[in-house]
PDB file of C-alpha atoms in Angstrom:
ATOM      1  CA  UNK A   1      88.401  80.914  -0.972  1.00 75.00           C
ATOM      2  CA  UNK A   2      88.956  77.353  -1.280  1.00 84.00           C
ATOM      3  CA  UNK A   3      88.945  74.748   1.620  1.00 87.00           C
ATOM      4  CA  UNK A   4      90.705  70.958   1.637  1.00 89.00           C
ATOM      5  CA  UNK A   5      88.924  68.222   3.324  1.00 90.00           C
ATOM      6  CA  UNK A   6      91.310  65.490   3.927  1.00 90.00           C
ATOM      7  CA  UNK A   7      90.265  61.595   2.483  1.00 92.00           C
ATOM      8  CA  UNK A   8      87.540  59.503   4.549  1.00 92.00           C
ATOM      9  CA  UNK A   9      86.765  56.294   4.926  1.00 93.00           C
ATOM     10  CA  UNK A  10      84.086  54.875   2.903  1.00 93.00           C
ATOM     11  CA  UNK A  11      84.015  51.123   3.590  1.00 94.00           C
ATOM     12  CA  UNK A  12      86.520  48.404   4.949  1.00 96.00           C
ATOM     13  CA  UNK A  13      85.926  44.700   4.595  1.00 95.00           C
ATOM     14  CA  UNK A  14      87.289  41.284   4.596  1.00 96.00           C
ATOM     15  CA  UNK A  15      86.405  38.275   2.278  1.00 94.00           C
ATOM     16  CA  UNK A  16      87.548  34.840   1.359  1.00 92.00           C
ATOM     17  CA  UNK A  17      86.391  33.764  -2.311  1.00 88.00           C
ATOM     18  CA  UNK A  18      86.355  29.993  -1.657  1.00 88.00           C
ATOM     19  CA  UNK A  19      83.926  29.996   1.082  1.00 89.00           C
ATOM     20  CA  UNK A  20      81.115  31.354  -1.315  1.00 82.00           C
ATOM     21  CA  UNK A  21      81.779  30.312  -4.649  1.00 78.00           C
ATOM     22  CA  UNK A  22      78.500  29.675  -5.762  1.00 80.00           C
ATOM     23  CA  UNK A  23      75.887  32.537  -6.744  1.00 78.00           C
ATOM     24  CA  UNK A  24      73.600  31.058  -3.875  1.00 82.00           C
ATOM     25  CA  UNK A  25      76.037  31.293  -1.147  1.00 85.00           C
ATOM     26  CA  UNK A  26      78.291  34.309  -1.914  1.00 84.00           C
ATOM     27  CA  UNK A  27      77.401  36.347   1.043  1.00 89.00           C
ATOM     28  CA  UNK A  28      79.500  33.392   2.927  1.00 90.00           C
ATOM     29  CA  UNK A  29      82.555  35.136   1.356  1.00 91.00           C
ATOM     30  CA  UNK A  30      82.375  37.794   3.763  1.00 93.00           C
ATOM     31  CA  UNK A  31      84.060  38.034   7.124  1.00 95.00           C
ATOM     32  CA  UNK A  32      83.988  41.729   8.004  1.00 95.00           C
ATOM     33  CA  UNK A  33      82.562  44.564   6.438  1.00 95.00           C
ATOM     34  CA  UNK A  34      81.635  48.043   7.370  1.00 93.00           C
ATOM     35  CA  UNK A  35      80.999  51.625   5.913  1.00 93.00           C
ATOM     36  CA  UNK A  36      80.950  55.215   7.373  1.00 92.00           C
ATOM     37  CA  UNK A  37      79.249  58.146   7.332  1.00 89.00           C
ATOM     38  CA  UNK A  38      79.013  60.055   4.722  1.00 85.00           C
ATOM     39  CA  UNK A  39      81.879  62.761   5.221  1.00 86.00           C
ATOM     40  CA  UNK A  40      81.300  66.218   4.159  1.00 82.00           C
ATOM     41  CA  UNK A  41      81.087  67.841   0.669  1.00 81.00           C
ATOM     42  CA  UNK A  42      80.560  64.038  -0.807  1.00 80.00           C
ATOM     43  CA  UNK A  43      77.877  64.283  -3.048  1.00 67.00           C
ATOM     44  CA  UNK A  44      77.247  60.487  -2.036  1.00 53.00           C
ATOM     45  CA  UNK A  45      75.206  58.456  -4.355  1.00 48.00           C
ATOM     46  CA  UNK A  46      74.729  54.401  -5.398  1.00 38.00           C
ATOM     47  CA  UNK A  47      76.643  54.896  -8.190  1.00 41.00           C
ATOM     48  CA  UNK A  48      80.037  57.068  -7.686  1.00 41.00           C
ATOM     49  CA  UNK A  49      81.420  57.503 -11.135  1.00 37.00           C
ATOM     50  CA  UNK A  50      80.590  60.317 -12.592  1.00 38.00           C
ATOM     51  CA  UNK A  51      82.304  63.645 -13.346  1.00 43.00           C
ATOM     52  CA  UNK A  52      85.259  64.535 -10.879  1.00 47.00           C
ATOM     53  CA  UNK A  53      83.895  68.253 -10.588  1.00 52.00           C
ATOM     54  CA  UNK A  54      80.379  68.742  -9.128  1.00 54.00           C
ATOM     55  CA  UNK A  55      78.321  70.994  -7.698  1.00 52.00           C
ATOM     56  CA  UNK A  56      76.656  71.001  -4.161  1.00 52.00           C
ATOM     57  CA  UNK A  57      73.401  73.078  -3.323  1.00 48.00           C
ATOM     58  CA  UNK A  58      72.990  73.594   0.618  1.00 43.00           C
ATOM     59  CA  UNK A  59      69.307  73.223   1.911  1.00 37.00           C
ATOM     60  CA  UNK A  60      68.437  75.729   4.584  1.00 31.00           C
ATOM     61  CA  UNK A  61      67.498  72.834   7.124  1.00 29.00           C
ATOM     62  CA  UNK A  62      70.373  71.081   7.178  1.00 32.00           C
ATOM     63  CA  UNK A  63      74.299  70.368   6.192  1.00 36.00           C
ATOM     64  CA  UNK A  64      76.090  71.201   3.273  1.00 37.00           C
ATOM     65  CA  UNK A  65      76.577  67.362   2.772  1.00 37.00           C
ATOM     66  CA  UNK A  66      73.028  66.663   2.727  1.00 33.00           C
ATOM     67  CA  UNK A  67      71.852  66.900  -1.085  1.00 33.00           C
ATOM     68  CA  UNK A  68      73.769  67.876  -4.106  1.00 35.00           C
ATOM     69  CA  UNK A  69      73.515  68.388  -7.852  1.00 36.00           C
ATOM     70  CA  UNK A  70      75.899  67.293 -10.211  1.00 35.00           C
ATOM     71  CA  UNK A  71      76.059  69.307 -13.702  1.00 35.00           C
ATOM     72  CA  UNK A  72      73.523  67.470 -14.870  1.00 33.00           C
ATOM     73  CA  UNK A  73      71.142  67.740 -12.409  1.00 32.00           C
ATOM     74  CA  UNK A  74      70.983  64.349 -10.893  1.00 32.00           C
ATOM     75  CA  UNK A  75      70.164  64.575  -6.620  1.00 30.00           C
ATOM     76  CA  UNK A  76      72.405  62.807  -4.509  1.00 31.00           C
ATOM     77  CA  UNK A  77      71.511  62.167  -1.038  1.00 31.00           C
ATOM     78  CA  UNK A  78      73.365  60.793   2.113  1.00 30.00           C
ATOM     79  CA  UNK A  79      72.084  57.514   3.329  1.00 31.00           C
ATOM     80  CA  UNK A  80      74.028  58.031   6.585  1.00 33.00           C
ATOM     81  CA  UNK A  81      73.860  60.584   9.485  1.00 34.00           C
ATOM     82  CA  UNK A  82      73.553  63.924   8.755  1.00 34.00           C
ATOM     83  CA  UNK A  83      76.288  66.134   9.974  1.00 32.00           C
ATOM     84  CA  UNK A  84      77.131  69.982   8.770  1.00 32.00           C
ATOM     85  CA  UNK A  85      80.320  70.990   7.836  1.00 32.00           C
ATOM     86  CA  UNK A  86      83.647  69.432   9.334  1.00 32.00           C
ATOM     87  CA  UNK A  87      83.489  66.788  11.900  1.00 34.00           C
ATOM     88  CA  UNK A  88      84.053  68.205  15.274  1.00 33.00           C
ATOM     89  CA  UNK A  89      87.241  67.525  16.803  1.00 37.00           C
ATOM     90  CA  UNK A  90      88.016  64.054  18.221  1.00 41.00           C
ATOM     91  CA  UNK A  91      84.271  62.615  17.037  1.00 41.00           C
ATOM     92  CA  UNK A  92      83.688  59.284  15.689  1.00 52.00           C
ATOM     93  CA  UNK A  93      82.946  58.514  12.416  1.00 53.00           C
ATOM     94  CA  UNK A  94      79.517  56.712  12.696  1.00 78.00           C
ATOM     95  CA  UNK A  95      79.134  53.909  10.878  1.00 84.00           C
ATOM     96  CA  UNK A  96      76.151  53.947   7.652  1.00 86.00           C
ATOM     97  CA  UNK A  97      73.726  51.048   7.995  1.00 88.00           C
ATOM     98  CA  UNK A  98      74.133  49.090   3.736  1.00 89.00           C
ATOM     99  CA  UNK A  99      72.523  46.513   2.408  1.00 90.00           C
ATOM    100  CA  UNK A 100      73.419  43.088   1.967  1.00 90.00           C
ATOM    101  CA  UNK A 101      73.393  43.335  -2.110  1.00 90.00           C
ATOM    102  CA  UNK A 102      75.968  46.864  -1.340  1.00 90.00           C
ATOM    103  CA  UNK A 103      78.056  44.445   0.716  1.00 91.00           C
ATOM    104  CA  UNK A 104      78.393  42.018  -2.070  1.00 90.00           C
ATOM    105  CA  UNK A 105      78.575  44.314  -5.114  1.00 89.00           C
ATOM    106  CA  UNK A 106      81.389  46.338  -3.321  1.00 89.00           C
ATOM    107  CA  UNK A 107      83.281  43.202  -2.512  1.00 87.00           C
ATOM    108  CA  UNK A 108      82.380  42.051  -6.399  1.00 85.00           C
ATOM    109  CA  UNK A 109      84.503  44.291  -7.756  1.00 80.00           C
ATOM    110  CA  UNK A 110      87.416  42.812  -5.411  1.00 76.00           C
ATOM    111  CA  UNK A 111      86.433  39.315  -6.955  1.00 77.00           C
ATOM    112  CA  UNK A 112      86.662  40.354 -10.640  1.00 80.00           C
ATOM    113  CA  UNK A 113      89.694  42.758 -10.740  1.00 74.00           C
ATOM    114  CA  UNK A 114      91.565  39.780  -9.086  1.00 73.00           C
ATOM    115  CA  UNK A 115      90.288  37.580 -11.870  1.00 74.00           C
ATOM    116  CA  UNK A 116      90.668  39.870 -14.526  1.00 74.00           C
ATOM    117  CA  UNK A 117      94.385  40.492 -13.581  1.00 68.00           C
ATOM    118  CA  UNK A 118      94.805  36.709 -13.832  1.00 68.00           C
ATOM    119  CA  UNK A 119      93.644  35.895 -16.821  1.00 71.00           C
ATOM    120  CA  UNK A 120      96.571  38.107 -18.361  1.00 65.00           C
ATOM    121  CA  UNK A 121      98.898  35.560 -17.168  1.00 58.00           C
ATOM    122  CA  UNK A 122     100.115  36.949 -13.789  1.00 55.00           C
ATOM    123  CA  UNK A 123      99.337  34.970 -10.427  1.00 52.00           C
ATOM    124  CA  UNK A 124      97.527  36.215  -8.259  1.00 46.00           C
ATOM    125  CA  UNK A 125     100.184  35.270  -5.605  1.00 44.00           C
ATOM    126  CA  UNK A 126     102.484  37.863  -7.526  1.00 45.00           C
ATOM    127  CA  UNK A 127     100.643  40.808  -7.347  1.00 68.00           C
ATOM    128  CA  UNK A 128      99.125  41.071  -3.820  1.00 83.00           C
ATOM    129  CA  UNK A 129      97.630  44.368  -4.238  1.00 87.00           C
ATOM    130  CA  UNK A 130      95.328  45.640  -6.449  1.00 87.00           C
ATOM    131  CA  UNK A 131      93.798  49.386  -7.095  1.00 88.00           C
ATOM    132  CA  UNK A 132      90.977  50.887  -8.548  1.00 87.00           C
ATOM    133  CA  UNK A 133      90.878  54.955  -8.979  1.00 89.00           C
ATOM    134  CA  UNK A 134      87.164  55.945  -9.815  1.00 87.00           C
ATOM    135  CA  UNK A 135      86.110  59.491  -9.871  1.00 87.00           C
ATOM    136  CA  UNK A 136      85.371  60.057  -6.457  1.00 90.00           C
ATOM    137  CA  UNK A 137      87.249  57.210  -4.341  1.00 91.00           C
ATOM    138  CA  UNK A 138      90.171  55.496  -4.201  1.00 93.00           C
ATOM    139  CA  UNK A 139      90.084  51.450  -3.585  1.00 92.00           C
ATOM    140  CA  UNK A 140      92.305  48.739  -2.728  1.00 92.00           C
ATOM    141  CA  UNK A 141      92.073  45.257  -2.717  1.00 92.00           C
ATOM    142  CA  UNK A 142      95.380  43.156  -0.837  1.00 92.00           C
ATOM    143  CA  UNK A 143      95.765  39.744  -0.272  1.00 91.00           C
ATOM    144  CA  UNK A 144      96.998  40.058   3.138  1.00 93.00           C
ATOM    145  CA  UNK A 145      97.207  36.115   3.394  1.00 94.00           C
ATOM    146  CA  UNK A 146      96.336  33.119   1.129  1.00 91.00           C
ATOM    147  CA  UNK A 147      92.991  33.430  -0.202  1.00 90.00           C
ATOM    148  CA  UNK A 148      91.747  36.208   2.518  1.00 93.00           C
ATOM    149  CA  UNK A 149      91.709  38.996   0.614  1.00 94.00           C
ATOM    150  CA  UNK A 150      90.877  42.829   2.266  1.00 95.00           C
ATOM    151  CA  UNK A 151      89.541  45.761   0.737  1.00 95.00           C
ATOM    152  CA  UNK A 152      89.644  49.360   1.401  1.00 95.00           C
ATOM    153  CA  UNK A 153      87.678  52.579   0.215  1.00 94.00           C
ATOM    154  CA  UNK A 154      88.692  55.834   0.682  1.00 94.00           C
ATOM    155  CA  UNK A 155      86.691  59.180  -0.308  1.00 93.00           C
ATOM    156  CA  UNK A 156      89.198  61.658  -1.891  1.00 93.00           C
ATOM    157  CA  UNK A 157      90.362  64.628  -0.969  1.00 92.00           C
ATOM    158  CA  UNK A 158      88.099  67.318  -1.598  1.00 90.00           C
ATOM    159  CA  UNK A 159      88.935  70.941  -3.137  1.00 89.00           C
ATOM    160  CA  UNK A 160      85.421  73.465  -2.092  1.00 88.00           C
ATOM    161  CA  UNK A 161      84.708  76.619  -3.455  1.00 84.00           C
ATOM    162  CA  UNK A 162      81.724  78.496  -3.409  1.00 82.00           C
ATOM    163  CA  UNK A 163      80.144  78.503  -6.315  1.00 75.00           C
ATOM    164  CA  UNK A 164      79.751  82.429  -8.184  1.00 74.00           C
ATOM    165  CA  UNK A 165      76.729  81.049 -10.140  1.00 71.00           C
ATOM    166  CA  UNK A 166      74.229  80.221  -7.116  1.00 70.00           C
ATOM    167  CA  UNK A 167      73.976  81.478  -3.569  1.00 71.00           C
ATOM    168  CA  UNK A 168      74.438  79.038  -0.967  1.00 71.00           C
ATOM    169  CA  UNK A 169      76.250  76.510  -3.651  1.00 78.00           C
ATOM    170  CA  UNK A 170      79.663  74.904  -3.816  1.00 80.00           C
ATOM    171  CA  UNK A 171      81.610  73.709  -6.226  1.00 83.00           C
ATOM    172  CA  UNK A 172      83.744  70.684  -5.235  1.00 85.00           C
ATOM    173  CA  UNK A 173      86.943  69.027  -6.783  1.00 88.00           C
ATOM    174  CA  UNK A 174      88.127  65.878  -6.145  1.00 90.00           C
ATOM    175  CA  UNK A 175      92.079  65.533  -5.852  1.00 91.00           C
ATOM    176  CA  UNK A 176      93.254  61.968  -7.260  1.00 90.00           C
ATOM    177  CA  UNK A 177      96.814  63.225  -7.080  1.00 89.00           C
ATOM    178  CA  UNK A 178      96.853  64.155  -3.009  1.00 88.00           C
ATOM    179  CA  UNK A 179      96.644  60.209  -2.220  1.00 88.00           C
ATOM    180  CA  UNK A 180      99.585  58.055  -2.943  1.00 88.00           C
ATOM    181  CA  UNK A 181      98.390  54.216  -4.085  1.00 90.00           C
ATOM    182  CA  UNK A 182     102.389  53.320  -2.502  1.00 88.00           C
ATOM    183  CA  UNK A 183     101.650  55.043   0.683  1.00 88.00           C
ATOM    184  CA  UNK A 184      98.139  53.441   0.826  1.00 90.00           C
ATOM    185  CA  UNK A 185      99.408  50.128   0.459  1.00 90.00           C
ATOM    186  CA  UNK A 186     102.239  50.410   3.109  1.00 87.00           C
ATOM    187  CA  UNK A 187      99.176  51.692   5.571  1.00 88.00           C
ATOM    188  CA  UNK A 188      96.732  48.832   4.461  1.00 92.00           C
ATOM    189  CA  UNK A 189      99.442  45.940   5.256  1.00 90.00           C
ATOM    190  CA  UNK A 190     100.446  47.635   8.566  1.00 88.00           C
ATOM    191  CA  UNK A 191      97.314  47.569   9.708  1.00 91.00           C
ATOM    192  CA  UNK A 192      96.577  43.687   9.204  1.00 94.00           C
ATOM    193  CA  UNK A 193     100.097  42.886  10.625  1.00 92.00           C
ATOM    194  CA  UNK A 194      98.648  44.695  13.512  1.00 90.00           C
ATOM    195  CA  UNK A 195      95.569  42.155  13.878  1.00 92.00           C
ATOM    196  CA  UNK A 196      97.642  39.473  12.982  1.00 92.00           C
ATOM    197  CA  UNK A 197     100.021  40.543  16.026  1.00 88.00           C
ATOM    198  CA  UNK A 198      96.847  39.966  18.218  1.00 89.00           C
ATOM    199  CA  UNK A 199      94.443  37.100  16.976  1.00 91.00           C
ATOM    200  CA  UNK A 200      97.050  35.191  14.238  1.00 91.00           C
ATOM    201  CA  UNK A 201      96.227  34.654  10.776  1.00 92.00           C
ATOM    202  CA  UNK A 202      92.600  34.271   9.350  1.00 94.00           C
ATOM    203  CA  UNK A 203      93.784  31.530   6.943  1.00 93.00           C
ATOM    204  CA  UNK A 204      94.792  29.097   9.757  1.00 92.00           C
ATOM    205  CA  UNK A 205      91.478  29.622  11.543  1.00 91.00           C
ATOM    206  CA  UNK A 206      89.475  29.350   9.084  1.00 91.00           C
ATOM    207  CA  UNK A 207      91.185  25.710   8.450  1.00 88.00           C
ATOM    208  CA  UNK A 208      89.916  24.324  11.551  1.00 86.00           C
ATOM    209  CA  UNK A 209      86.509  23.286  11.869  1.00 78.00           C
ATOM    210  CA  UNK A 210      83.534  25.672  14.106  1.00 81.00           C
ATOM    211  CA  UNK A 211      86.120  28.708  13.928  1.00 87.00           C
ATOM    212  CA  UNK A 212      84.523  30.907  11.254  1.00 91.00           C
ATOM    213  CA  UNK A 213      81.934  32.533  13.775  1.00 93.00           C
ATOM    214  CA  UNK A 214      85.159  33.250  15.863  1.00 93.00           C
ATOM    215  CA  UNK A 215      87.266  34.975  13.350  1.00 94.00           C
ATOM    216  CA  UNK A 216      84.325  37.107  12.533  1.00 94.00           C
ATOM    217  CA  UNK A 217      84.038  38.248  16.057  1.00 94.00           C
ATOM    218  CA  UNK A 218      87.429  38.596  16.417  1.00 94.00           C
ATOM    219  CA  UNK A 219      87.679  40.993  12.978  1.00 95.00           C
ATOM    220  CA  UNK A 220      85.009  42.821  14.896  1.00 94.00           C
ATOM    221  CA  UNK A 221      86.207  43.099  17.838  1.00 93.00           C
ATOM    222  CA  UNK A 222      89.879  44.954  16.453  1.00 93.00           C
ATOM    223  CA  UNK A 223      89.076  46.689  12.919  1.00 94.00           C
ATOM    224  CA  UNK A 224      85.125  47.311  14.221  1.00 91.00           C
ATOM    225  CA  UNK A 225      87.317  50.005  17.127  1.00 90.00           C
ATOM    226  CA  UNK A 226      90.387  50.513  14.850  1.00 90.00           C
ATOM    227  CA  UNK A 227      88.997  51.728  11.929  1.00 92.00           C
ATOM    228  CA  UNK A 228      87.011  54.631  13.389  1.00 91.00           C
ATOM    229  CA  UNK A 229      90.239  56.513  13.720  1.00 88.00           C
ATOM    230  CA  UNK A 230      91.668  56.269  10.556  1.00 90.00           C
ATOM    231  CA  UNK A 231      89.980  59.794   9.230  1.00 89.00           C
ATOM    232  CA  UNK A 232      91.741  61.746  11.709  1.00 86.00           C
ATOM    233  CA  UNK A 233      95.102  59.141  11.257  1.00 86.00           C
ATOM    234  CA  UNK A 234      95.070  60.384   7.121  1.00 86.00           C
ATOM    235  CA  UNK A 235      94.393  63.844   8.053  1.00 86.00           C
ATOM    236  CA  UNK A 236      97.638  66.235   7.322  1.00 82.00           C
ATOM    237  CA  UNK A 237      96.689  68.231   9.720  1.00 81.00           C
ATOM    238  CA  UNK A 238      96.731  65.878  12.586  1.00 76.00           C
ATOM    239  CA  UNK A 239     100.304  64.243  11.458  1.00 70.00           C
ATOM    240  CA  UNK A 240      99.489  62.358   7.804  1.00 70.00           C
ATOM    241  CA  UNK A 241     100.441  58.130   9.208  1.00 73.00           C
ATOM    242  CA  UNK A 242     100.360  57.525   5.433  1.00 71.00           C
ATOM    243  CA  UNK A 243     103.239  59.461   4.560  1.00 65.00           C
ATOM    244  CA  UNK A 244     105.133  58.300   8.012  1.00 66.00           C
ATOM    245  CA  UNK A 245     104.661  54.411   7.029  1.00 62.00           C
ATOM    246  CA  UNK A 246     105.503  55.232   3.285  1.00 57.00           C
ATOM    247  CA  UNK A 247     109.017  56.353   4.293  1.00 59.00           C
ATOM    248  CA  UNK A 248     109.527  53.697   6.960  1.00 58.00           C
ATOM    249  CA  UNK A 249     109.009  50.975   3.990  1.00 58.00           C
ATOM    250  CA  UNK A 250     112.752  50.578   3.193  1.00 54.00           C
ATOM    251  CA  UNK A 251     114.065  50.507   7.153  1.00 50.00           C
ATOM    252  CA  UNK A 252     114.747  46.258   6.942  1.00 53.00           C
ATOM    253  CA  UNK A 253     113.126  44.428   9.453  1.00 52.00           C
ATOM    254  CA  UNK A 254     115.459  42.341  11.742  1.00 53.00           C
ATOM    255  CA  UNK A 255     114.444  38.456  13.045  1.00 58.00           C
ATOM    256  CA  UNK A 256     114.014  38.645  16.571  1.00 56.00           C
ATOM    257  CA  UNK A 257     114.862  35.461  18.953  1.00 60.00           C
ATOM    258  CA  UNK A 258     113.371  34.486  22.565  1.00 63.00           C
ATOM    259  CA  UNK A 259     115.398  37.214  24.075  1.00 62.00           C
ATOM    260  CA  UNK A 260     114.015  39.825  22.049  1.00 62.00           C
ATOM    261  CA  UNK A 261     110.301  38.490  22.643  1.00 62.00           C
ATOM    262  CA  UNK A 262     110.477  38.554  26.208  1.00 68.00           C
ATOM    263  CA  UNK A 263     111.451  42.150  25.917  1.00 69.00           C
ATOM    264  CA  UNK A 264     108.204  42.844  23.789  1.00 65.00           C
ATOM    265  CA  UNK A 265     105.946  41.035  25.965  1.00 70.00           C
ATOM    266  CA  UNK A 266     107.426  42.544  29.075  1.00 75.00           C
ATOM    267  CA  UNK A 267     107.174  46.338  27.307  1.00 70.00           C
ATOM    268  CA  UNK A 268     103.292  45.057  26.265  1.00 68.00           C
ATOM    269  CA  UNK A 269     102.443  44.284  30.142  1.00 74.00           C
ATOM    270  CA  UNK A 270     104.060  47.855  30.902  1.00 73.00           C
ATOM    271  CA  UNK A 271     101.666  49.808  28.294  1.00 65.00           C
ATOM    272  CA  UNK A 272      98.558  47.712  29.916  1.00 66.00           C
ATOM    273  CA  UNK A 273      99.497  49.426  33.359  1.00 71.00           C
ATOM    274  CA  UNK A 274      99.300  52.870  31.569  1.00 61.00           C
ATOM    275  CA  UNK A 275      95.667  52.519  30.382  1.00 50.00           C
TER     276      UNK A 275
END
């Protein structure tokens, strides 16, 4: 009998291009970055392209998610916690401890899709999202504002079976199809909105001499609490946001004057006293 585990989080981070443009100061680029756990049933490894369809050997001492096999025999082990079987309800996804070099190759990929989509004659300005579907994870790099760029990793959906040919083995399928890249993106620029709502844009801080060290902490302080929830806010068991925010994207959004803003402020005090 087959079992669906919903996406996951694999990393989140935020980077500006022009404040590293040289080889010897590219980690300056980045702002934010962090990854998760590895979730269950991911056969994780440095390198995640290879076939969609793999197969997972359980040890006896530990999870299901521990070590796998792919068809050709490679091992793949998790370089996060170790946790068996589905998450238990309401936990936090714990964040996995990368390198520096992971850091930058992950947001190297960001770099050059944006500058391989330019050189076929469309602006970057035009196109503010771009997406990269690998084997195993689904990516997305948006220019939420002018030259702060933020990109997000997901680890598909996940189809296990067990597998006839081996006891204690499961065969795993990952589902491209169950993620929508339209739904994604309406998620991914609701979210920043949201942390614009609360600190203002990156761009205009980062304009202004001494503030870099505050933006950082400030990216920490709201996607380093925020994005621990997103598993259970993609789950389709638990209500599926993506699909909510997806349909919403048509509803037009209505200029609000002074009136209207001391109504929002007034309903924000009101929510404090609820906490």
């Amino acid at each position: 009998m087959a079992t669906i585990y919903p996406a996951a989080l694999s990393h989140f981070a935020v980077f500006c291009p022009s404040l590293g443009p040289d080889e010897h100061n590219t980690h300056e680029q980045l702002l934010f970055y962090a990854a998760a756990a590895v979730p269950a049933f991911y056969p994780y490894s440095a390198n995640d392209y290879f076939a969609r369809n793999v197969h997972l050997r359980r040890r006896s001492s530990g999870g299901p998610n521990e070590t796998g096999q792919t068809k050709s025999g490679r091992p793949h082990r998790s370089t996060g916690p170790s946790h068996s079987g589905v998450r238990a309800e309401g936990a936090q996804v714990r964040e996995r401890v990368v390198s520096l070099d992971t850091k930058l190759r992950e947001i190297g990929l960001g770099s050059a899709l944006i500058a391989f989509a330019a050189t076929f004659g469309q602006p970057v300005a035009s196109k503010k999202f771009h997406t990269v579907h690998s084997e195993k994870r689904r990516t997305l790099i948006y220019e939420a504002e002018p030259g702060i760029f933020v990109q997000l990793s997901i680890v598909l959906p996940r189809r296990v079976r067990p597998y006839a040919k081996e006891k204690d083995a499961y065969s795993i399928e990952f589902l491209d199809t169950e993620l929508s890249d339209q739904a994604l993106r309406a998620w991914l620029r609701h979210e920043y909105e949201a942390y614009r709502l609360v600190f203002g844009p990156v761009a205009r801080d980062l304009k202004r001499s001494g503030l870099r060290q505050r933006v950082k902490r400030q990216l920490e302080a709201f996607f380093g609490r925020t994005m621990w929830q997103w598993d259970q806010r993609w789950d389709p068991q638990k209500g599926n946001e993506l699909d909510l925010l997806f349909a919403l994207e048509p509803v037009p959004v209505v200029p609000v004057g002074p009136i209207s803003l001391g109504g929002f402020d007034e309903f924000w005090r009101d929510l404090g006293l609820l906490r």
